Short mmCIF file of C-alpha atoms in Angstrom, two decimals:
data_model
loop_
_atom_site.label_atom_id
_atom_site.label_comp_id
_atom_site.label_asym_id
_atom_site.label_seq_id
_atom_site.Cartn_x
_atom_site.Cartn_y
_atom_site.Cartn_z
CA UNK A 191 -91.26 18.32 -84.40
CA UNK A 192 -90.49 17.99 -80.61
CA UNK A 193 -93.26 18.55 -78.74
CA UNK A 194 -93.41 18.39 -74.48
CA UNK A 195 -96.20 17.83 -72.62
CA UNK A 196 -96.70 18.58 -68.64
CA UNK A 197 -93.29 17.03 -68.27
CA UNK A 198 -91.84 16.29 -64.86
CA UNK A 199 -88.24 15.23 -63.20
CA UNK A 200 -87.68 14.68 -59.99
CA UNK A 201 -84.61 13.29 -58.27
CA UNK A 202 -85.95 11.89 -55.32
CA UNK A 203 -87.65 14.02 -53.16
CA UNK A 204 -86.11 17.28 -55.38
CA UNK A 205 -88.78 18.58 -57.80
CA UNK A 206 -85.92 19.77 -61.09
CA UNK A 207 -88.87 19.72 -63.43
CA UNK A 208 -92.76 21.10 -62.63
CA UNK A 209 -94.55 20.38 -65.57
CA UNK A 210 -93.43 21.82 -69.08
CA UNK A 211 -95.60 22.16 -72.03
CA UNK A 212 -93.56 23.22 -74.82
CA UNK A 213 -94.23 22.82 -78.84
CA UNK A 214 -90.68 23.17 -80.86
CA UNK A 215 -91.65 23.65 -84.79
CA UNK A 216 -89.03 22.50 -87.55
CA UNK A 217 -86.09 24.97 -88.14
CA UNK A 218 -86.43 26.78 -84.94
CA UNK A 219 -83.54 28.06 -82.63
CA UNK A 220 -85.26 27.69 -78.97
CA UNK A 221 -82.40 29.33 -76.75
CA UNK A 222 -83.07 28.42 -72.69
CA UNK A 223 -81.91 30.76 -70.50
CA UNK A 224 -82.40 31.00 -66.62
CA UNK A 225 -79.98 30.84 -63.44
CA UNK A 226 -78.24 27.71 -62.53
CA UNK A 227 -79.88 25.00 -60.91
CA UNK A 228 -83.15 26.14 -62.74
CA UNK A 229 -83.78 22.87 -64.41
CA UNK A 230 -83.19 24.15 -67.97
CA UNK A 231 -80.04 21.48 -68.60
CA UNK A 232 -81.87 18.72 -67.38
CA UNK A 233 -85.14 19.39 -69.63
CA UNK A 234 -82.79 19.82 -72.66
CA UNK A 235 -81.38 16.28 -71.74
CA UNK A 236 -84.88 14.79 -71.31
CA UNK A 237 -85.82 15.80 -74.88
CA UNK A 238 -82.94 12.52 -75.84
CA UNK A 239 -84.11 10.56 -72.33
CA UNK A 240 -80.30 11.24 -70.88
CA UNK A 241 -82.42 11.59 -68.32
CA UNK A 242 -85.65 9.68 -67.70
CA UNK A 243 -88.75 11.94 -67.12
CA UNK A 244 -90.73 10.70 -64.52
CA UNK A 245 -94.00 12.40 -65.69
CA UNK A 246 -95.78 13.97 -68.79
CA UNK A 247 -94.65 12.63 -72.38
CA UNK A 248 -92.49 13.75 -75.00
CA UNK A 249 -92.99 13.32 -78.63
CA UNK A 250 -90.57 13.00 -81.61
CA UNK A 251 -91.40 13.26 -84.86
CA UNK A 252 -94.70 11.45 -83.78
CA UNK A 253 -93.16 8.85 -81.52
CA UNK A 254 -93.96 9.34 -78.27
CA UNK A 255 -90.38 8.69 -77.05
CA UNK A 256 -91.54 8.46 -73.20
CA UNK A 257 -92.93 5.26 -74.18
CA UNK A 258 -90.92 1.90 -72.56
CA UNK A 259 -91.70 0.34 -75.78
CA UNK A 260 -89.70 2.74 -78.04
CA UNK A 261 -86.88 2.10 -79.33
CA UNK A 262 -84.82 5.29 -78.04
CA UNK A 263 -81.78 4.75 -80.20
CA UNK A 264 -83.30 4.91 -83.06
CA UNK A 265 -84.59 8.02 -82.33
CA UNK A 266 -81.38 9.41 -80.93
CA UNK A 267 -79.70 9.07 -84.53
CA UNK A 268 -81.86 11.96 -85.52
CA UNK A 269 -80.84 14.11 -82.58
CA UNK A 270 -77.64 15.29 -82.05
CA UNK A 271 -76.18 16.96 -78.51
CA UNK A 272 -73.32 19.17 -77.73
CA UNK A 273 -72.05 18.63 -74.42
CA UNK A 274 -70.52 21.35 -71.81
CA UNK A 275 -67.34 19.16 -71.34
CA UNK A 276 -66.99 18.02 -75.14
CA UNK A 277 -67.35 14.28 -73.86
CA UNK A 278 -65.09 13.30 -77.51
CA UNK A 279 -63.56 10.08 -77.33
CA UNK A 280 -59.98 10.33 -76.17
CA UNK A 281 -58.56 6.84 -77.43
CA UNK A 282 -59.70 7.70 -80.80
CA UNK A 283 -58.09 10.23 -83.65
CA UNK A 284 -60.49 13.10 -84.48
CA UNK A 285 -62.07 11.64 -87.84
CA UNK A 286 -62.88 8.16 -85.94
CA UNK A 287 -64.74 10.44 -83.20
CA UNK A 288 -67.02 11.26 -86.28
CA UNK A 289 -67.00 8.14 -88.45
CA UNK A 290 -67.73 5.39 -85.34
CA UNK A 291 -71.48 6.26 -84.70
CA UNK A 292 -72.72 6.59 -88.60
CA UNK A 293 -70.38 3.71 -89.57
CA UNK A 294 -71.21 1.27 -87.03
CA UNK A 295 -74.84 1.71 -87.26
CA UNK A 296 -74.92 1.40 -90.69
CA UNK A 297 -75.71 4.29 -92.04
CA UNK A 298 -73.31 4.73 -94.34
CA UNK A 299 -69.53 2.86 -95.36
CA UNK A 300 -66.80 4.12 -93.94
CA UNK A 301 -65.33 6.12 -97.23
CA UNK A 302 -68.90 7.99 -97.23
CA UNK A 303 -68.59 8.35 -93.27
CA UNK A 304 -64.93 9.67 -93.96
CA UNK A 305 -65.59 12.16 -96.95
CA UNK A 306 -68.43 13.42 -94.80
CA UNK A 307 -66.36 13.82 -92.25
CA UNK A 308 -63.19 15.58 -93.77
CA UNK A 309 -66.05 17.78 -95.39
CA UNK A 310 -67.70 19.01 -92.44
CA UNK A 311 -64.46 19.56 -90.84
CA UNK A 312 -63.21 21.30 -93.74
CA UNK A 313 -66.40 23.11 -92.87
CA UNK A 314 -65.43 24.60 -89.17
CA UNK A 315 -61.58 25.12 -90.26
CA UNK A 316 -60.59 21.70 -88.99
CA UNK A 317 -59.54 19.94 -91.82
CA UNK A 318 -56.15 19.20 -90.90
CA UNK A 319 -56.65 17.79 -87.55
CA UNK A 320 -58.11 14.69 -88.72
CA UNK A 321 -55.94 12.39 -87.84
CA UNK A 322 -54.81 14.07 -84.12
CA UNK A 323 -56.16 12.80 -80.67
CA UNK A 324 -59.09 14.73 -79.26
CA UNK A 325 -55.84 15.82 -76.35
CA UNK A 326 -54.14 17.73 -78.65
CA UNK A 327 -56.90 20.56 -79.42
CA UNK A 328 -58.24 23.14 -77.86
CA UNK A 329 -61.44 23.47 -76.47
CA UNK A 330 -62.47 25.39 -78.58
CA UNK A 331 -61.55 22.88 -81.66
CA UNK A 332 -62.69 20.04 -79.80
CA UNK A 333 -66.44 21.70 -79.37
CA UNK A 334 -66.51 22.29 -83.22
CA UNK A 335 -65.31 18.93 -83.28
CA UNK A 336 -68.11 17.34 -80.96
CA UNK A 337 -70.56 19.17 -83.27
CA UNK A 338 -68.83 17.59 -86.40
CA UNK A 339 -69.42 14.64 -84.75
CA UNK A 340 -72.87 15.25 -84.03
CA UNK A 341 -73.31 16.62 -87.70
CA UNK A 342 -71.98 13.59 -89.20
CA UNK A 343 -75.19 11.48 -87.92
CA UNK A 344 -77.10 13.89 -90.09
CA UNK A 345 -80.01 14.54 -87.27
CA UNK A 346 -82.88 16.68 -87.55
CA UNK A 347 -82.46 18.46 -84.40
CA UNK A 348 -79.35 20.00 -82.30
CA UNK A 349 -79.58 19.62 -78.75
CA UNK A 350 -77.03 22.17 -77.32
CA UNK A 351 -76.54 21.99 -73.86
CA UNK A 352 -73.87 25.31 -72.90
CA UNK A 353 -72.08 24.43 -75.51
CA UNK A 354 -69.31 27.35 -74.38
CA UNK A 355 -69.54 27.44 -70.85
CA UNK A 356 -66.28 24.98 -70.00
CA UNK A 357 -63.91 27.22 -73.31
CA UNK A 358 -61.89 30.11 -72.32
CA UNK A 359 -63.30 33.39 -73.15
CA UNK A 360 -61.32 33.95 -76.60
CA UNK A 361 -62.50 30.39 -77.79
CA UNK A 362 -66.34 31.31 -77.27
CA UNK A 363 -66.13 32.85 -80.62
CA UNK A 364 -65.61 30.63 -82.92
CA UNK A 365 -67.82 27.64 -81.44
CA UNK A 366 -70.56 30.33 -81.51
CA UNK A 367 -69.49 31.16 -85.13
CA UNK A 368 -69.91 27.80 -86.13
CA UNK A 369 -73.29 27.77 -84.41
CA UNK A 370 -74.55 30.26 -85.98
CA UNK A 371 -73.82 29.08 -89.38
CA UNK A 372 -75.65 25.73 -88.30
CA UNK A 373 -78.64 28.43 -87.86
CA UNK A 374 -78.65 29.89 -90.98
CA UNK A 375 -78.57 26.53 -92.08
CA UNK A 376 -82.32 26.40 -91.19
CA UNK A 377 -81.38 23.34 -88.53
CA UNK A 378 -83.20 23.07 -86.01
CA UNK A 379 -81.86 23.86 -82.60
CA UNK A 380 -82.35 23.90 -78.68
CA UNK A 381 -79.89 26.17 -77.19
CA UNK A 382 -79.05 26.06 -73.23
CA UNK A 383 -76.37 28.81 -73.18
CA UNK A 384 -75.54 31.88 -71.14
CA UNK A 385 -74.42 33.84 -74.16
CA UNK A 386 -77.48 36.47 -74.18
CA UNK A 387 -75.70 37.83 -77.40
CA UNK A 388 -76.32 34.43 -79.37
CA UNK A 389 -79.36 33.94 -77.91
CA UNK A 390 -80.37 37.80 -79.04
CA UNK A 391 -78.90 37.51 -82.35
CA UNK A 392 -79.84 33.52 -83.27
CA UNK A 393 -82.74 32.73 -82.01
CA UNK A 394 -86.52 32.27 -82.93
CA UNK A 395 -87.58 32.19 -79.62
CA UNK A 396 -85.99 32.36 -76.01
CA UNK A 397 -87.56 30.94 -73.12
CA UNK A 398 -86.56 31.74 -69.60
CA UNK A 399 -86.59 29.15 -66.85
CA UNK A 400 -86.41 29.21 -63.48
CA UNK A 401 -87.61 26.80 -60.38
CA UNK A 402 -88.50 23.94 -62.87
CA UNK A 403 -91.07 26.37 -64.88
CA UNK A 404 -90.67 28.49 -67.92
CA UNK A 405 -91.58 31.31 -66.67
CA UNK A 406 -91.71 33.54 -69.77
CA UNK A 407 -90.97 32.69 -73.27
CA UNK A 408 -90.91 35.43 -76.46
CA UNK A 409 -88.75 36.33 -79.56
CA UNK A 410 -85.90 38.29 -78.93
CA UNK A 411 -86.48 41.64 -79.55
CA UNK A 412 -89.51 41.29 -77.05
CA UNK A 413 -87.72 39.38 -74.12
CA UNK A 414 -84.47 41.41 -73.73
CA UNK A 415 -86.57 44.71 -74.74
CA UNK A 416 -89.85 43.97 -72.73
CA UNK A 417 -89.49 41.60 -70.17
CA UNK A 418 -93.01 40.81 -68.15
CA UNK A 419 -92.28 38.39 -65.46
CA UNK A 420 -90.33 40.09 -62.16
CA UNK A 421 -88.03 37.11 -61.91
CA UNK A 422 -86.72 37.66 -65.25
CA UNK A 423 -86.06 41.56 -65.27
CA UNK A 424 -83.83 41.04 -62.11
CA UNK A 425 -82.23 38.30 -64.04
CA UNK A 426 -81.35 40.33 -66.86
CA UNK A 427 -80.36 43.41 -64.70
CA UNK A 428 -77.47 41.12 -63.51
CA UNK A 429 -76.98 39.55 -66.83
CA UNK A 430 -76.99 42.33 -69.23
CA UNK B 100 -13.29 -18.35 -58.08
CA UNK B 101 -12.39 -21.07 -60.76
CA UNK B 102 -12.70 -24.04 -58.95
CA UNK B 103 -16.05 -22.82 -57.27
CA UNK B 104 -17.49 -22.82 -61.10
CA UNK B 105 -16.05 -26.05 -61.85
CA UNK B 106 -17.67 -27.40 -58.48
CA UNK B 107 -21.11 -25.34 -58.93
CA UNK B 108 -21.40 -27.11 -62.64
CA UNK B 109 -20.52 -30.36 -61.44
CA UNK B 110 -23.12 -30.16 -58.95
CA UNK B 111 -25.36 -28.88 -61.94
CA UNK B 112 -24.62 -31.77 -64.00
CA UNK B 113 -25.22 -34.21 -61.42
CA UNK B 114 -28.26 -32.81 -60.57
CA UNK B 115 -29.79 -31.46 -63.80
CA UNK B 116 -28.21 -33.36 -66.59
CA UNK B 117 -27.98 -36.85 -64.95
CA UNK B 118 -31.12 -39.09 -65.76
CA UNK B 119 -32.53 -36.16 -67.57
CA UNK B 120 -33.75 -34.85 -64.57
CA UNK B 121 -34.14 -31.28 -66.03
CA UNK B 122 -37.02 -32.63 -67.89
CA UNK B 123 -39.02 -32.47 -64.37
CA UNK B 124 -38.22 -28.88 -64.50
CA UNK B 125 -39.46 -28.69 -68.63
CA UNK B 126 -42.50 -30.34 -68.26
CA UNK B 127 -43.16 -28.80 -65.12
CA UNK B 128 -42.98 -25.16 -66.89
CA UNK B 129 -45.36 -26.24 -69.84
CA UNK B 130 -48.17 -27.18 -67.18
CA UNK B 131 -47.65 -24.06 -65.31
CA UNK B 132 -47.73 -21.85 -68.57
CA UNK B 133 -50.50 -24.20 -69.61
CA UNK B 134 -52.46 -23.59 -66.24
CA UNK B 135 -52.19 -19.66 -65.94
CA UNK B 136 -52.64 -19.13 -69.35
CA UNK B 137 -56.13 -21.07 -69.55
CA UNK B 138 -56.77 -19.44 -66.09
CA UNK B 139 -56.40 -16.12 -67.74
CA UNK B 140 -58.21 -16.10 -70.48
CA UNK B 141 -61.26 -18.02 -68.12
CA UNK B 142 -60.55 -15.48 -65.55
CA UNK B 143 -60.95 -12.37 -67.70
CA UNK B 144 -64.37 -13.83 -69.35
CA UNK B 145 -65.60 -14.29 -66.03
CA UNK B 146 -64.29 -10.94 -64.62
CA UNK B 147 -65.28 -8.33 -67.40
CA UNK B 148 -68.95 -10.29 -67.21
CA UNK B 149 -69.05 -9.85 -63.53
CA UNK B 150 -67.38 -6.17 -63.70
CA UNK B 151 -70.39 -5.16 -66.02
CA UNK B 152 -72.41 -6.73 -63.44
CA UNK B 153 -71.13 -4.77 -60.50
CA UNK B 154 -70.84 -1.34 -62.58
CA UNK B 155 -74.58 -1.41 -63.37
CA UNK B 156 -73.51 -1.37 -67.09
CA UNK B 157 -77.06 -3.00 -67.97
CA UNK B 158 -80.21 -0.89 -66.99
CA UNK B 159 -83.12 -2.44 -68.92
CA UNK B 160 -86.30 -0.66 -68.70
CA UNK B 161 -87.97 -4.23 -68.70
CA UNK B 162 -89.06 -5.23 -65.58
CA UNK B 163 -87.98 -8.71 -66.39
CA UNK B 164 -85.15 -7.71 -66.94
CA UNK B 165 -84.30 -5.32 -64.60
CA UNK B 166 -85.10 -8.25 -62.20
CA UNK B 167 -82.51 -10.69 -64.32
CA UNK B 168 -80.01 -7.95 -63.75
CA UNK B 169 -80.72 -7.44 -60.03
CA UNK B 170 -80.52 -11.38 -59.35
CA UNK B 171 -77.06 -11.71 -61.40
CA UNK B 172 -76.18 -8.47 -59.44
CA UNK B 173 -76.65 -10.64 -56.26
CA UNK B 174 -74.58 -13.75 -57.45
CA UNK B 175 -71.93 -11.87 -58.25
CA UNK B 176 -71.71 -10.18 -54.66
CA UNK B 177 -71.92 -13.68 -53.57
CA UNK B 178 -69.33 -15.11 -55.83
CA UNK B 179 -66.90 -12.15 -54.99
CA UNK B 180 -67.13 -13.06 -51.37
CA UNK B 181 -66.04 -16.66 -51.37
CA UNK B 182 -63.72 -16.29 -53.98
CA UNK B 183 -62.34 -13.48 -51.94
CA UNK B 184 -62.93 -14.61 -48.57
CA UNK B 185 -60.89 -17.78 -48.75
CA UNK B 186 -57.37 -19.13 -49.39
CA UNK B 187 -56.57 -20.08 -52.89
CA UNK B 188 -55.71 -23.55 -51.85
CA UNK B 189 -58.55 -24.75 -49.90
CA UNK B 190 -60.53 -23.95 -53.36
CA UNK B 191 -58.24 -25.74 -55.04
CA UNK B 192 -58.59 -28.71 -52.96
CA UNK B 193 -62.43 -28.19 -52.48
CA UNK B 194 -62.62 -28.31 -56.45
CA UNK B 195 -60.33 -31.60 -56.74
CA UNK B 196 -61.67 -33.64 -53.70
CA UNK B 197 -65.36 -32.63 -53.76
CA UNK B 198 -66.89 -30.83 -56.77
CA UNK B 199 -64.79 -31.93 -59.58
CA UNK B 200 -64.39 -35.59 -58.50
CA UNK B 201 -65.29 -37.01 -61.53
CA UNK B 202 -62.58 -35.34 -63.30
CA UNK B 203 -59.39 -37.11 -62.99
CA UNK B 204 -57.14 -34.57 -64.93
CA UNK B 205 -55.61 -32.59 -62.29
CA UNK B 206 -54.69 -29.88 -64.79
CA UNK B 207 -57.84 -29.24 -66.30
CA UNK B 208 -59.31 -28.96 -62.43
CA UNK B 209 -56.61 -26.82 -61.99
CA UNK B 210 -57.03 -24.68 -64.47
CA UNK B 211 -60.91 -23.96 -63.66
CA UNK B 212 -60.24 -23.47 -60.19
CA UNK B 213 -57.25 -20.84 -61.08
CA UNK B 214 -59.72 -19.06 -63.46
CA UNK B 215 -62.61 -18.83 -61.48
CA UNK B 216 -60.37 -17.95 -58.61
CA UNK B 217 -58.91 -15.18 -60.85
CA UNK B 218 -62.16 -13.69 -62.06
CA UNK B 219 -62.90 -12.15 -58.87
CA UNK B 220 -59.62 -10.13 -58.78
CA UNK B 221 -59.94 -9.18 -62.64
CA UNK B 222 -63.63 -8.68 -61.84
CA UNK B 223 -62.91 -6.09 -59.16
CA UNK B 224 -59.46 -4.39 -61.68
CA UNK B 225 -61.68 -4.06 -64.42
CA UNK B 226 -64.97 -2.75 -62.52
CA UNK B 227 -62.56 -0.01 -61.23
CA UNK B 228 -61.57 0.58 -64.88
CA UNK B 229 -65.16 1.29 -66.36
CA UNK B 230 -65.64 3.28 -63.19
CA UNK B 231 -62.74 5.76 -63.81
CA UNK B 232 -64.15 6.51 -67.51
CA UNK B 233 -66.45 9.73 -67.23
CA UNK B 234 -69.74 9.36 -67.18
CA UNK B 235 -70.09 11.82 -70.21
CA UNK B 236 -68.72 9.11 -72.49
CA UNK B 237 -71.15 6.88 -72.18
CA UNK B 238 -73.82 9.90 -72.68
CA UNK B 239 -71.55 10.72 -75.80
CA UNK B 240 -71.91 7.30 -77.07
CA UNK B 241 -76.01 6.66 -76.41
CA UNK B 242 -76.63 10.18 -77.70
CA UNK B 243 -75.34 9.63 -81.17
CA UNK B 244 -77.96 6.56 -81.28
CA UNK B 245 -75.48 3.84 -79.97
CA UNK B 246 -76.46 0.52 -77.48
CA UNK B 247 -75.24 0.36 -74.47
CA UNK B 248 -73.42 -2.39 -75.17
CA UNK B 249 -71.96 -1.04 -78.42
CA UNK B 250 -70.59 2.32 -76.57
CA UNK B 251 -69.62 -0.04 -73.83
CA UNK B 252 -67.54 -1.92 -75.89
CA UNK B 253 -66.68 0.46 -78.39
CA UNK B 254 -65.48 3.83 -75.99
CA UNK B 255 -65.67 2.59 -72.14
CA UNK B 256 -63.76 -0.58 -72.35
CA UNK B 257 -60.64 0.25 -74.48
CA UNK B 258 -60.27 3.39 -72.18
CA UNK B 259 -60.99 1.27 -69.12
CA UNK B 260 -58.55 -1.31 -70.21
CA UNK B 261 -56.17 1.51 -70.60
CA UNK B 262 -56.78 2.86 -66.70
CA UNK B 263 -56.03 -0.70 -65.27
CA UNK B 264 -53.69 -2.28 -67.52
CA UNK B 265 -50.92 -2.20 -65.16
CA UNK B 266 -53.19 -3.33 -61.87
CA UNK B 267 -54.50 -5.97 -64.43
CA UNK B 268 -51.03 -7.28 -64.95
CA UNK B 269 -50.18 -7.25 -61.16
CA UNK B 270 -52.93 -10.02 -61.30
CA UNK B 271 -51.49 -11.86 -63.98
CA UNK B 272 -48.13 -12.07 -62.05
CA UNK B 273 -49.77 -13.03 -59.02
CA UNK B 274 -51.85 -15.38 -61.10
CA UNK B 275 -48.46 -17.35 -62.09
CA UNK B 276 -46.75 -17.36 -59.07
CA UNK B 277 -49.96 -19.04 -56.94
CA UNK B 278 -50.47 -21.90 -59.51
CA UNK B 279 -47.13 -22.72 -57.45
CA UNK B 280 -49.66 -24.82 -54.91
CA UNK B 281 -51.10 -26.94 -57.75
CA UNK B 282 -48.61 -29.52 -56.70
CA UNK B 283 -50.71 -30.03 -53.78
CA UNK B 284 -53.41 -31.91 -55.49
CA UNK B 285 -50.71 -34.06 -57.16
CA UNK B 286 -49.89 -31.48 -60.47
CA UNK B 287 -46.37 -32.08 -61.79
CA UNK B 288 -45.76 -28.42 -61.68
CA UNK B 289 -42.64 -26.43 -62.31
CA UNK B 290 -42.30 -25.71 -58.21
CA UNK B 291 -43.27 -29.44 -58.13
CA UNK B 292 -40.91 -30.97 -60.84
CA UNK B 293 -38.09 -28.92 -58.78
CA UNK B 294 -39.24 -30.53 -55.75
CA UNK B 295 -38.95 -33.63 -57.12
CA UNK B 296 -35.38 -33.01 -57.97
CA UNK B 297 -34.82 -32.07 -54.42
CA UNK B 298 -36.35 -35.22 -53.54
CA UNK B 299 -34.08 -38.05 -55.51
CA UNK B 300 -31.13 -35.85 -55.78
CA UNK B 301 -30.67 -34.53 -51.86
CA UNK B 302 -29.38 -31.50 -53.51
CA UNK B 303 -31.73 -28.04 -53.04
CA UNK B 304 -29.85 -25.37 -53.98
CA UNK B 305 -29.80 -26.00 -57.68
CA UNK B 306 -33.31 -27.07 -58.34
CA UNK B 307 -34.63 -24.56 -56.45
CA UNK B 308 -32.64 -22.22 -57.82
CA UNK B 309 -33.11 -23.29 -61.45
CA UNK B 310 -37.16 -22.85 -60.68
CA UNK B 311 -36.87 -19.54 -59.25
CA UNK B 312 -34.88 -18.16 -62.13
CA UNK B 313 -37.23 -19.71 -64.75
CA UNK B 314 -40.44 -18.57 -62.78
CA UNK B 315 -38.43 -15.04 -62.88
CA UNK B 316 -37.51 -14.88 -66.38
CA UNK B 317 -41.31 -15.79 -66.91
CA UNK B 318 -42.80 -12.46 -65.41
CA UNK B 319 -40.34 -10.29 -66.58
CA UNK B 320 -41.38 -11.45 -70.33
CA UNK B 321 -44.91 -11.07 -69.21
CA UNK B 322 -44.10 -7.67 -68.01
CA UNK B 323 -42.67 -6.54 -70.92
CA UNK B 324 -45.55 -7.96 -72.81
CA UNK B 325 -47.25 -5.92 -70.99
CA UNK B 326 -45.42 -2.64 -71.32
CA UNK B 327 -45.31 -3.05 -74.93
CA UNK B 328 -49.47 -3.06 -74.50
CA UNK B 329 -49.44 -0.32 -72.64
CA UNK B 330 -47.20 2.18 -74.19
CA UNK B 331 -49.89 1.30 -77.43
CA UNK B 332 -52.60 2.02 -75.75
CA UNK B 333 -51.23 4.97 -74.50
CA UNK B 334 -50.72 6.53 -77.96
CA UNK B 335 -53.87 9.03 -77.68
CA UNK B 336 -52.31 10.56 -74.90
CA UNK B 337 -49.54 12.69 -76.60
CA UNK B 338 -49.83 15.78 -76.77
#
């Protein structure tokens, strides 16, 4: 489905990216882990071109979406991303957060976009906050919220990118609830959390990154239970 | 304290009433309103195009384009300094006496030099606005599969607008009071039709007066206009 070849990123003279090769199969949950500044948010926002790669190519559904010549927003729609800091849209009410993207681009009229919506929010335990302001939620509703939102486009692939790291401790749980659900779903989904528990418990495969390199990558059970490369047993000593 | 009303309204009527001369002030006021209005619509067209400009709202990954963008980038730099950089009235007078000759309507010179003049104050208010939106909107917007433009237009502007309403209305005011000096390339003004009271009467206190009270009762409707705007736009923010 996604698949990354010898990608690169630099910001200026600062090497964030050395050369990724990475092959993400339909209805997998990839979960990133590594220390900060290890590169893995900025390869999860390369995978949509948030950021540009300046080397190697990245394919999408067979369109090689590093291209100039493709058209990017297209290929977005099937894509969604969960952001750190929500990123909703303040000046709107929670269902036209959800209904504005699918609506606008055509994709559906906006009864369809709203029945959608009020479903899926019915979905995470939302229903009744349809018509508040993204300002008077929690974080933790306004994450479930910003996945609604992505939901609503109907994408083939969640882009997560530490989806709990800005909530307070006692709202981690239900964002990760509703994540979880998405799994057994069978979406497909790239993770960058610090939640070794979800990333134990949901995913297919977890890769560890560090210095712009995955440095090991390996279901589950193996990578907490086994892990090979130096970097990443010290990292999970401090972790764990 | 009775005769001084008597005498202050017989020095109105004389004045004011006499010959009609309150007329001066009337159609003075319509080609003020008419001025600052046009001014303000021309002036926020030229400044949210120029504010898009500045903010690096457009970056094509054509190289033709990218070069389009970087040569309009320029302009506007250029534009922002003379506009800036020089008094109101000598670009007034430069537009009457040397680039707009062949116009003869003072008031339709009046009202592009007042607009373009504006645009590079509403230029800089609004460019501040789209800067003070976070950065994760616009990633919000393009990730779901929207333009630029659309999630520009769509999510960045309305909360921009919302940022530097009241700025934006300072500019407005401002923009009223300085179409004042259109009288100096002849405009029959509402400073100017109060002037010309002054003039054929020998009397200042009560035209001048009279203006300054009308030119005040204009801003504080405009204020309140612009209150009402605000306190809408503000509705998201209740918590």
């Amino acid at each position: 489905m996604i698949s990354v070849k010898n990608l690169e990123k630099a910001f200026g003279e600062n090497k964030v990216l050395c050369g990724i090769n990475q092959e993400i199969k339909k209805g997998e949950k990839v979960v990133v882990v590594g220390p900060s500044g290890s590169g893995k948010s900025t390869f999860l926002r390369c995978l949509n071109l948030l950021e540009l790669p300046t080397g190697g190519e990245i394919w999408f559904e067979g369109n090689n979406i590093t291209d100039p010549k493709c058209d990017i927003n297209k290929l977005r729609q099937k894509m969604g991303m969960v952001f750190q800091h929500f990123n909703l849209f303040p000046h709107l009410t929670v269902k036209k957060n959800i209904t504005l993207a699918p609506v606008h681009l055509k994709l559906m009229s906006q009864k369809e976009a709203d029945e959608l919506a009020m479903q899926l929010l019915a979905r995470v335990g939302l229903a009744e906050k349809a018509d508040a302001y993204p300002n008077q939620l929690s974080g933790g509703q306004k994450q479930r919220i910003a996945i609604v939102r992505a939901l609503a486009m109907k994408p083939d692939v969640m882009l997560f990118d530490e989806p709990t790291s800005a909530l307070d401790p006692e709202m981690v749980g239900e964002v990760l609830q509703v994540m979880k659900q998405l799994a057994e779903e069978g979406m497909t989904m790239v993770v960058v959390t610090h939640e070794m528990g979800f990333a134990r418990e949901v995913a297919t495969r977890v890769l560890f990154m560090d210095q712009g390199q995955v440095l090991e990558e390996a279901p589950p059970e193996e990578f907490f239970a086994h892990p090979k490369n130096a970097r990443l047993q010290d990292f999970l000593s401090k972790v764990l | 304290m009775m005769s001084w009303l008597t005498d202050m309204w017989n020095r109105f009527y004389d004045t004011m009433i006499v010959d009609d001369r309150y007329l001066q002030i009337f159609w003075g006021l319509g080609n003020t309103l008419l001025i600052t209005v046009c001014a303000i619509l021309m002036g926020t067209v030229i400044g949210t195009i120029i504010a898009m400009i500045k903010a690096k709202v457009f970056n094509p990954r054509n190289i033709v384009l990218k070069a389009i963008v970087k040569i309009l980038d320029v302009v506007g730099s250029v534009y922002l300094t003379i506009i800036r950089g020089t008094p109101m009235i000598l670009q007034l007078m430069i537009m009457y006496y040397v680039i707009l000759t062949n116009i003869t309507n003072g008031v339709t010179v009046a009202c592009i030099a007042f607009g373009i003049n504006s645009g590079a104050y509403v230029a800089e208010v609004i460019r501040t606005g789209i800067l003070s939106v976070d950065k994760g909107q616009m990633e919000a917007g393009r990730s779901l599969g929207l333009t630029q433009t659309t999630t520009m237009f769509k999510i960045i502007f309305p909360q921009a607008l919302k940022n530097v309403l009241p700025a934006l209305g300072n500019e407005f005011i401002a923009l009223l009071k300085e179409t004042s000096v259109a009288g100096y390339i002849g405009i029959h003004d509402l400073t100017k039709g109060s002037d010309i009271i002054r003039t054929t009467t020998y009397e200042s206190f009560i035209p001048l007066i009279s203006a300054g009270l009308v030119y005040l009762v204009l801003v504080v409707g405009l204020t309140s206009l612009l209150g009402c705007l605000e306190r809408r736009l503000r509705k998201s923010d209740i918590r």
